[in-house]
Tab-separated table of C-alpha atoms and ligand atoms in Angstrom:
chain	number	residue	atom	x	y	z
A	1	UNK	CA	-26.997	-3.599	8.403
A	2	UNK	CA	-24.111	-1.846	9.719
A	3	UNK	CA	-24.006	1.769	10.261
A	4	UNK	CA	-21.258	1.987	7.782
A	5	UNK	CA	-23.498	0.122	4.761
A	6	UNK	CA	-26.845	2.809	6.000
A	7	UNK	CA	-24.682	5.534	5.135
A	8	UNK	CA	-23.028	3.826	2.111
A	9	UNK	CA	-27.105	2.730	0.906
A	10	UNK	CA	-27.994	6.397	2.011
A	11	UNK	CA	-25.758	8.002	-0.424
A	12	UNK	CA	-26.268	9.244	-3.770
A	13	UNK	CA	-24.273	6.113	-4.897
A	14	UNK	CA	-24.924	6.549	-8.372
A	15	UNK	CA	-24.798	10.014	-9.363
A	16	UNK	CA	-25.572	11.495	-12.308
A	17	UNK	CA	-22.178	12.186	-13.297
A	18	UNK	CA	-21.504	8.792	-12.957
A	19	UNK	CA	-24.432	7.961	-15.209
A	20	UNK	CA	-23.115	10.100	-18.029
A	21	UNK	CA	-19.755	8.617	-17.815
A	22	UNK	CA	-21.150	5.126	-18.535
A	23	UNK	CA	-23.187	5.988	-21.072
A	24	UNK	CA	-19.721	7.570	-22.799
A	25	UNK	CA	-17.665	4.620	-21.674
A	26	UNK	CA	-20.181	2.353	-23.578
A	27	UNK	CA	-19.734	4.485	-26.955
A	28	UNK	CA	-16.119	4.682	-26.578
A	29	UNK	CA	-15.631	1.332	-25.811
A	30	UNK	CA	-17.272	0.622	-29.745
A	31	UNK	CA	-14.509	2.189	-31.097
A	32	UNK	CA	-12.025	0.672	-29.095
A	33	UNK	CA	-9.439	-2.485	-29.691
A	34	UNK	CA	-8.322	-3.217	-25.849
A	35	UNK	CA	-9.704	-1.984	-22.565
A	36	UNK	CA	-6.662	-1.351	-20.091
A	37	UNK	CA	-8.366	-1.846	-16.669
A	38	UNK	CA	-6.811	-0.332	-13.581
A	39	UNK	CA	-7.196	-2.038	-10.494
A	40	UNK	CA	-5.879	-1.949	-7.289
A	41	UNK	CA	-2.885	-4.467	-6.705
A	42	UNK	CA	-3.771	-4.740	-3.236
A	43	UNK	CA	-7.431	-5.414	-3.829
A	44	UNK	CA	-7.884	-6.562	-7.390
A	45	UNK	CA	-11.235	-7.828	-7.250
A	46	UNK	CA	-12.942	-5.463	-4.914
A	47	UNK	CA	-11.566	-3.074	-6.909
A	48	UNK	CA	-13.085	-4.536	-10.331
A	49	UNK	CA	-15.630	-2.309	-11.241
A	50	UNK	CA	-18.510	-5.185	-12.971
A	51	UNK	CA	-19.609	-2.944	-14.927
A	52	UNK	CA	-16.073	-3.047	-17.198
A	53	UNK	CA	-16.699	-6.347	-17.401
A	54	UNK	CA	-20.304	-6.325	-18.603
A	55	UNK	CA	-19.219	-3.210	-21.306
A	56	UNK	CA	-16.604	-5.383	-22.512
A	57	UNK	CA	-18.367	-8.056	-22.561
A	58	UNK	CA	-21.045	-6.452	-25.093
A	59	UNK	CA	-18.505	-5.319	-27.582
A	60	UNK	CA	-16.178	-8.502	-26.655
A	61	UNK	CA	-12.998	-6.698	-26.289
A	62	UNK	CA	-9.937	-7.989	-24.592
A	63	UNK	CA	-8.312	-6.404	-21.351
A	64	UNK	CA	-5.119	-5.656	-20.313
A	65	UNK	CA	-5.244	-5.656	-15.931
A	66	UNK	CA	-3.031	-3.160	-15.132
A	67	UNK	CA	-2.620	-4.221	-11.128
A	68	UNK	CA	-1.177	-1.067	-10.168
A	69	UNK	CA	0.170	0.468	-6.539
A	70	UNK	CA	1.884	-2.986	-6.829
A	71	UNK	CA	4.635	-0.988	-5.005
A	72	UNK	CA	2.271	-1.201	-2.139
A	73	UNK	CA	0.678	-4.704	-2.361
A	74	UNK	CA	2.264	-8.432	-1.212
A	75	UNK	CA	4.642	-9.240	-3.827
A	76	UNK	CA	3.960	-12.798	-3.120
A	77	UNK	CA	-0.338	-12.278	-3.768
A	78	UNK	CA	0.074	-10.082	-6.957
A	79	UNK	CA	2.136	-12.913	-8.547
A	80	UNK	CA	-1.191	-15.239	-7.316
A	81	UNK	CA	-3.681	-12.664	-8.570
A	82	UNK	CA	-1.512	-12.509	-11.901
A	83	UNK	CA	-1.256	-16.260	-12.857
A	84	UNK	CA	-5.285	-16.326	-11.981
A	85	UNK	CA	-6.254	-13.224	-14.239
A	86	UNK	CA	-4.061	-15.172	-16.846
A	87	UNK	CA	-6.015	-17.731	-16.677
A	88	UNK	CA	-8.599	-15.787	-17.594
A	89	UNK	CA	-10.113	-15.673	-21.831
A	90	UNK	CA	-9.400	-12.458	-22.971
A	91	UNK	CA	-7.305	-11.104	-19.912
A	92	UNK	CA	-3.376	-10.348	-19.616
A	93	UNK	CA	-2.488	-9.593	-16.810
A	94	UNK	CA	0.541	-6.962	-15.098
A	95	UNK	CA	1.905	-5.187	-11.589
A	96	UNK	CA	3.185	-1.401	-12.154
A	97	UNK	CA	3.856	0.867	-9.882
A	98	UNK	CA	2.518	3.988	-11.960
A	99	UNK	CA	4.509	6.571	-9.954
A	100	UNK	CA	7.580	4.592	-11.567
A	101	UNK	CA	7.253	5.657	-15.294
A	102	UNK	CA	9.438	3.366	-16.459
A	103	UNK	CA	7.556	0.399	-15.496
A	104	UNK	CA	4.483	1.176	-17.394
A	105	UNK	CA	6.647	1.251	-21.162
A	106	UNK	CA	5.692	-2.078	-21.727
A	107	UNK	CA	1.851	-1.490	-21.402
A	108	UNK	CA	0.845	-0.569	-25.051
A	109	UNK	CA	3.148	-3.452	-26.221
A	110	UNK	CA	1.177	-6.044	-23.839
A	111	UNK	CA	-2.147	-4.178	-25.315
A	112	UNK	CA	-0.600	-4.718	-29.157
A	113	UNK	CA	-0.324	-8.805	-28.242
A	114	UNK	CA	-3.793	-8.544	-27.110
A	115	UNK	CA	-4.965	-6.794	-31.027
A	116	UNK	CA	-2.144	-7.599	-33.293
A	117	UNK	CA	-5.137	-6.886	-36.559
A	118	UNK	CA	-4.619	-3.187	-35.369
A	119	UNK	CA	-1.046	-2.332	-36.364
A	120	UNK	CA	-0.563	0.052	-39.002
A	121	UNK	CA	-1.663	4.006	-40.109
A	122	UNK	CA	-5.193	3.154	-41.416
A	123	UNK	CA	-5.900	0.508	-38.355
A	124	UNK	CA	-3.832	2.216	-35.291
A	125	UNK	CA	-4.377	0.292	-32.229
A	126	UNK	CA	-7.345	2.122	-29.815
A	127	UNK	CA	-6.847	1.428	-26.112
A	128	UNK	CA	-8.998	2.894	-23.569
A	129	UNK	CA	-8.231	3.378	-19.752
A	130	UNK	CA	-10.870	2.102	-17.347
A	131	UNK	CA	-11.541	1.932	-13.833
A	132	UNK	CA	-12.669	2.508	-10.581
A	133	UNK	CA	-11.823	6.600	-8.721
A	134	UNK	CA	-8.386	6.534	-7.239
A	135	UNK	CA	-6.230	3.475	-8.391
A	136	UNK	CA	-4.227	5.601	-10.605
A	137	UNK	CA	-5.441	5.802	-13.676
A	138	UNK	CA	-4.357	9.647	-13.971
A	139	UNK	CA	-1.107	8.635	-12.761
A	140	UNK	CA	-0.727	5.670	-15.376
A	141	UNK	CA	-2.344	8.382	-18.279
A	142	UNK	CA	0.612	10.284	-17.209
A	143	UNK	CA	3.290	7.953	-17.045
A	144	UNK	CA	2.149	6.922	-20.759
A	145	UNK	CA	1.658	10.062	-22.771
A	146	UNK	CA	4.962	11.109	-20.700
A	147	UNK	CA	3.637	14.880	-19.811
A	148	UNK	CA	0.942	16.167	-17.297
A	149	UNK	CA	-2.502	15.796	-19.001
A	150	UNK	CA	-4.493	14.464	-16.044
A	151	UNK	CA	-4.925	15.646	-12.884
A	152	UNK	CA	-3.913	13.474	-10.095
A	153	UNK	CA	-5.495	13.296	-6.720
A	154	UNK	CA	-6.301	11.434	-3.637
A	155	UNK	CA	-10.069	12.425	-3.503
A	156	UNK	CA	-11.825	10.155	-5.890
A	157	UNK	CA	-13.327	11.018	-9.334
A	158	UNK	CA	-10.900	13.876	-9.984
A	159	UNK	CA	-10.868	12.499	-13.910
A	160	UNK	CA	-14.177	14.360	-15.281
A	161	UNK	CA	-14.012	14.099	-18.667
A	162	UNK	CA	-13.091	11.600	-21.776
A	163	UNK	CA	-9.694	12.701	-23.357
A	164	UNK	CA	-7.834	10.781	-26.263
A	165	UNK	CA	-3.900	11.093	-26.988
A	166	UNK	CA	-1.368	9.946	-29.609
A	167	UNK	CA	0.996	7.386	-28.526
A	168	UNK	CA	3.128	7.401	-31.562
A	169	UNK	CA	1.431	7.159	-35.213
A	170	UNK	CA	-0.570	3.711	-34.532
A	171	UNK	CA	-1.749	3.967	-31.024
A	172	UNK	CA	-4.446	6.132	-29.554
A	173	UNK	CA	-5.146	6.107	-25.963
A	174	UNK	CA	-8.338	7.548	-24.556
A	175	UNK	CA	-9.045	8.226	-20.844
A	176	UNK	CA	-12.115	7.837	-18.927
A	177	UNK	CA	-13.624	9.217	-15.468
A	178	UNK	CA	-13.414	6.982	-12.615
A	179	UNK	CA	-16.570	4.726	-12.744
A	180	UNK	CA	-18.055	3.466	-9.821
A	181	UNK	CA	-21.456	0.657	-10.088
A	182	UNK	CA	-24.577	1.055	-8.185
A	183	UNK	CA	-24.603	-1.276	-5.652
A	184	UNK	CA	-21.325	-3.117	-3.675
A	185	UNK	CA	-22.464	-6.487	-3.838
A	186	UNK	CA	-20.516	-7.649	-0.714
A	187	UNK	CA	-19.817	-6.167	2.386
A	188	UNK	CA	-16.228	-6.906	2.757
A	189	UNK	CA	-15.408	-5.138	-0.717
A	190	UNK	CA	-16.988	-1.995	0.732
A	191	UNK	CA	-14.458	-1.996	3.846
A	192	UNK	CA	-11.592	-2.781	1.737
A	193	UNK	CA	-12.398	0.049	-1.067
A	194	UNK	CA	-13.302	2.223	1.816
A	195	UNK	CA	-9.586	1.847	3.545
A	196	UNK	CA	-7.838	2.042	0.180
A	197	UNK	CA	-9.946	5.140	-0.484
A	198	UNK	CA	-11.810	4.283	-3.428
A	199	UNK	CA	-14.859	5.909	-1.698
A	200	UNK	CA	-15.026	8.719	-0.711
A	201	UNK	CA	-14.097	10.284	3.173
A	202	UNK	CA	-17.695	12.037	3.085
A	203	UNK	CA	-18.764	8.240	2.581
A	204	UNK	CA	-17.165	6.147	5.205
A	205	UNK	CA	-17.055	5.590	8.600
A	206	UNK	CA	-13.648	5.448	9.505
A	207	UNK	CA	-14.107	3.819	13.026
A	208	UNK	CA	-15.648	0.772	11.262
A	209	UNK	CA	-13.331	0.648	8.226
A	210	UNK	CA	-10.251	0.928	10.900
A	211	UNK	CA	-11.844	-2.013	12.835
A	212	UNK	CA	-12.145	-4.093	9.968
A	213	UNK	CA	-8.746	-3.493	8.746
A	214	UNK	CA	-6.927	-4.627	11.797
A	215	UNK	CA	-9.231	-7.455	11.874
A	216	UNK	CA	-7.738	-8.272	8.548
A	217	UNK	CA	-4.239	-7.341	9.044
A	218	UNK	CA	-4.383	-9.471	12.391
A	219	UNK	CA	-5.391	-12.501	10.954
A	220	UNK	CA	-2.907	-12.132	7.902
A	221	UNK	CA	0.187	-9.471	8.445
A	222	UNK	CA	0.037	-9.638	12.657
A	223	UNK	CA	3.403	-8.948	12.919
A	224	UNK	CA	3.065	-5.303	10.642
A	225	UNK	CA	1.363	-4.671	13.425
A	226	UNK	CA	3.035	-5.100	16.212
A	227	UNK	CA	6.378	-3.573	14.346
A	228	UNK	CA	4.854	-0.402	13.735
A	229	UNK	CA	2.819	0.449	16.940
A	230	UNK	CA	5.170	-1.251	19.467
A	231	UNK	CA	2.688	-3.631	21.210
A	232	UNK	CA	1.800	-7.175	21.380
A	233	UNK	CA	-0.923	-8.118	19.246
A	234	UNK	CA	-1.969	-11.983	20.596
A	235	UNK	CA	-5.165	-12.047	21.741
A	236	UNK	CA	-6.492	-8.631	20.972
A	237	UNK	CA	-9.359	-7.990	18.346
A	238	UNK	CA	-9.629	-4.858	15.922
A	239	UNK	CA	-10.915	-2.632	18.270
A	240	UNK	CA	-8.381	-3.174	20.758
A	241	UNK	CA	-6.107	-2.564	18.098
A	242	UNK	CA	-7.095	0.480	17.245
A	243	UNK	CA	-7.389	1.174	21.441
A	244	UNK	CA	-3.838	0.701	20.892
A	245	UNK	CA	-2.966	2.945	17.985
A	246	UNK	CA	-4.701	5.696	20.087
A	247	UNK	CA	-3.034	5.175	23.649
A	248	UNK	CA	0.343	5.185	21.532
A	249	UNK	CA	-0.119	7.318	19.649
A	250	UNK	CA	-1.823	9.609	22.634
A	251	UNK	CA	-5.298	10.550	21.154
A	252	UNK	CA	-6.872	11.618	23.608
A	253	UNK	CA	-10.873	12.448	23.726
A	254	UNK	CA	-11.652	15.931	26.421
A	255	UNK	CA	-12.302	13.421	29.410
A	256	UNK	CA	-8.803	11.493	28.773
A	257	UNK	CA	-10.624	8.552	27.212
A	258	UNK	CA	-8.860	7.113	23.860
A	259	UNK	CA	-10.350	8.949	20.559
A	260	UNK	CA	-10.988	6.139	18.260
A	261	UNK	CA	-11.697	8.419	15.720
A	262	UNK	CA	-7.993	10.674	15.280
A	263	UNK	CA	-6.602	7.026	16.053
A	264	UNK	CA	-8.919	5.337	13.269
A	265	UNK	CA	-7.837	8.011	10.746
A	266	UNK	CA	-4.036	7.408	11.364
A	267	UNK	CA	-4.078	4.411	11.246
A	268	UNK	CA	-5.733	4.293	7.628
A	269	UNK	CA	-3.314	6.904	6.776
A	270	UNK	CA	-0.634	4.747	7.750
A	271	UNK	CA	-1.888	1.650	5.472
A	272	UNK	CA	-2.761	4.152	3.182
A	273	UNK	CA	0.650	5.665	2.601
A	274	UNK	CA	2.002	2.056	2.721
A	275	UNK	CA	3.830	2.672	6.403
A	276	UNK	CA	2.523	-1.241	7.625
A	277	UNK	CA	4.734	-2.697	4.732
A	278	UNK	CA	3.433	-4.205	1.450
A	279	UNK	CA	0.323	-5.549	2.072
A	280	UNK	CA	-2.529	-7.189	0.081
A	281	UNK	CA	-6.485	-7.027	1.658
A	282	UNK	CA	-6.950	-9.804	-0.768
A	283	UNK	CA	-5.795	-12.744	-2.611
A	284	UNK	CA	-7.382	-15.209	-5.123
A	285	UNK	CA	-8.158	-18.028	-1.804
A	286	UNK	CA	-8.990	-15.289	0.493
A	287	UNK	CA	-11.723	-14.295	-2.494
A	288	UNK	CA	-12.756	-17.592	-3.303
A	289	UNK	CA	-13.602	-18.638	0.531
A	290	UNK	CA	-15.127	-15.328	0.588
A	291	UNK	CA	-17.434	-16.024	-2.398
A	292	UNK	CA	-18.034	-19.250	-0.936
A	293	UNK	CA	-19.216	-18.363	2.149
A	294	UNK	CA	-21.413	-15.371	0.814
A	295	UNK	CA	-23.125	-17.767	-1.406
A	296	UNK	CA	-23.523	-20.588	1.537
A	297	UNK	CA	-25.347	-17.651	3.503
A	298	UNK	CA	-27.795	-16.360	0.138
A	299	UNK	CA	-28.755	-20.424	0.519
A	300	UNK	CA	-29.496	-20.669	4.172
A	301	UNK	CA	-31.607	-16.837	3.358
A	302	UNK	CA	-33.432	-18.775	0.453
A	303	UNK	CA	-34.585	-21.622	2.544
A	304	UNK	CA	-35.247	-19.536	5.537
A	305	UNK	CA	-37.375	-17.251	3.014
A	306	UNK	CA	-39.049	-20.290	1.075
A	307	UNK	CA	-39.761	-22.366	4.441
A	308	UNK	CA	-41.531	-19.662	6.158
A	309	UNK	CA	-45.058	-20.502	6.355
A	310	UNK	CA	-47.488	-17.725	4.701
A	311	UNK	CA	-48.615	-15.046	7.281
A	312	UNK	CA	-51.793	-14.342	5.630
B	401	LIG	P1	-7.385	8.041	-10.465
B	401	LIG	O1	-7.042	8.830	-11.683
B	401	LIG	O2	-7.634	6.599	-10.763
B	401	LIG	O3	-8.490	8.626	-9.650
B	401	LIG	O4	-6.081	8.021	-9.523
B	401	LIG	P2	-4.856	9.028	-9.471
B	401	LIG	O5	-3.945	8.835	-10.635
B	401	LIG	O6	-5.393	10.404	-9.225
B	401	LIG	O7	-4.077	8.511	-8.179
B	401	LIG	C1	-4.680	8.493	-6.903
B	401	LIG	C2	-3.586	8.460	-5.844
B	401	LIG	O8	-2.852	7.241	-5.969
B	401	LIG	C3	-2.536	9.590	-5.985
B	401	LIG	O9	-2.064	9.882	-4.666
B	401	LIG	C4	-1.426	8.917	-6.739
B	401	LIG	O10	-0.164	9.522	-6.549
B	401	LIG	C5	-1.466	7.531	-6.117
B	401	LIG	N1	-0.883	6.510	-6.997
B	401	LIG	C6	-1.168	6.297	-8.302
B	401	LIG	N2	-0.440	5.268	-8.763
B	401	LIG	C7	0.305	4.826	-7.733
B	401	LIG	C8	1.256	3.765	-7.590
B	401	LIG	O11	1.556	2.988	-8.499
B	401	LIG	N3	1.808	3.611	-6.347
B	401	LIG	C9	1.487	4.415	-5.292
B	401	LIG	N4	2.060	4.193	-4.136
B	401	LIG	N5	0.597	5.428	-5.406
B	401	LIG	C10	0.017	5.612	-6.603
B	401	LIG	P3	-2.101	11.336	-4.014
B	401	LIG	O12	-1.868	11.127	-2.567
B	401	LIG	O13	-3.249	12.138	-4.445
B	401	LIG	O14	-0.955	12.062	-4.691
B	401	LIG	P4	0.572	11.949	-4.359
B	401	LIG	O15	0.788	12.911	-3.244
B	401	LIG	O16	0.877	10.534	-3.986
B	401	LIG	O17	1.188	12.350	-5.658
């Protein structure tokens, strides 16, 4: 185990607060028609909380996915990850930008397709907002109810508490707290929510997550790269990259030696504030050979665990 996954383990991952706000997710999700579930557009399935999915599955209500930051995510892998939510029973999927009201107008009309029984005064239609701390679901809240009712932040969970509001005579929407789940089932959807900044800065490593970025961005977006810190990528692996950030960038440690750490944090800034160019961690292949490979490694473990003679 990493030294980044000790301190994620090590962690109150599950906090009481976040205990609370499942257990008032699962009673507002009764009493609602259609879940809208924010994700991140350049990480839509790290970024899926399973826990949505298992409430919704319970109660078996249909969900809009609301891919939003798409302003910030590959154009050309959000159209992928749309056409394979879509294909999906009980999912319609969508790219916003939230900071762009005027893209997110259509949202309680897509939600109204997915619950056309819930339509007039006595029946409005009851959508809730779900998802993960930090993909925007304050900003979306926002952009919907047209006024400042949530507070907006980069520091995850800022949401606390349940809040419904009018959208017009038949529509209610009700917000909920950013919910996180107990335990990140694979390692590479930790890195990625920890360089989008789903998780906490008390609860990453940025070194690591900096590595594995470049890693990612070498083997997908090289060029981004190159373009932004002015030096040729071929060859090099993450940590060189990030080397490189530093030497450019002229982070320098008290004996003259590159500080990894200044250079890690700027350069998750700089993906962060979308400086490397629209760019997704993710896309429905890059999952599925992920998947695949996770699940040829849990077989190898089984057989390693069920061939080992008994010690005793
Ligand atoms: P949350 O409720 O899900 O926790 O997320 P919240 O709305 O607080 O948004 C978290 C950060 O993401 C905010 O950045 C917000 O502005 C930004 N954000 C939300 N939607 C979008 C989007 O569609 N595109 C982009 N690029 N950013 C988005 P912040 O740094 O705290 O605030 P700000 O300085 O950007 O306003």
């Amino acid at each position: 185990m990493t030294a980044f996954f000790e301190i994620l383990m090590s962690i109150q991952w599950f906090p009481g607060h976040m205990t609370s706000a499942r257990r008032n997710a699962a009673e507002t999700m009764a009493v609602t028609d259609v879940v809208i579930e924010v994700v991140d557009a350049r990480l839509p399935e790290a970024s899926t909380n399973p826990l949505v999915h298992e409430l919704r599955r319970q109660r078996q209500r249909p969900c809009l996915k609301v891919l939003n930051k798409s302003d910030l995510a590959d154009p050309v892998a959000t159209r992928e990850w749309i056409a394979w939510y879509d294909r999906q029973p009980g999912i319609r999927a969508v790219a916003v930008s939230s900071k762009n009201a005027g893209e997110v107008a259509c949202l309680p009309g897509l939600c109204q397709g997915l619950a056309t029984h819930r339509n007039d005064n006595a029946k409005p239609l009851r959508m809730m907002i779900m998802g993960i701390p930090n993909v925007g679901k304050s900003t979306l809240m926002n952009a919907l109810v047209k006024r400042k009712i949530a507070k907006v932040g980069d520091e995850p969970a800022v949401t606390k508490s349940q809040q419904s509001h009018s959208l017009g005579a038949r529509r209610w929407i009700t917000d909920t707290p950013g919910l996180m789940w107990p335990k990140i089932e694979y390692d590479s959807d930790g890195y990625m929510l920890a360089a989008s900044h789903a998780i906490g800065r008390n609860a990453i490593i940025d070194e690591e997550v900096a590595v594995f970025l470049a890693d990612l961005l070498l083997a997908r977006y090289p060029e981004r790269l190159a373009e932004r810190y002015g030096f040729a990528v071929e060859g090099l692996d993450g940590v060189a990259v990030v080397e490189g950030v530093a030497r450019r960038r002229a982070l320098r440690g008290r004996g003259g030696e590159p500080d990894l750490e200044k250079a890690s944090q700027a350069f998750l800034q700089d993906y962060r504030d979308g400086k490397l160019g629209r760019i997704s961690l993710e896309t429905p292949e890059t999952r599925q050979a992920m998947l695949s490979r996770a699940d040829a490694a849990r077989k190898v473990t089984e057989q390693t665990v069920i061939g080992t003679p008994n010690q005793d």
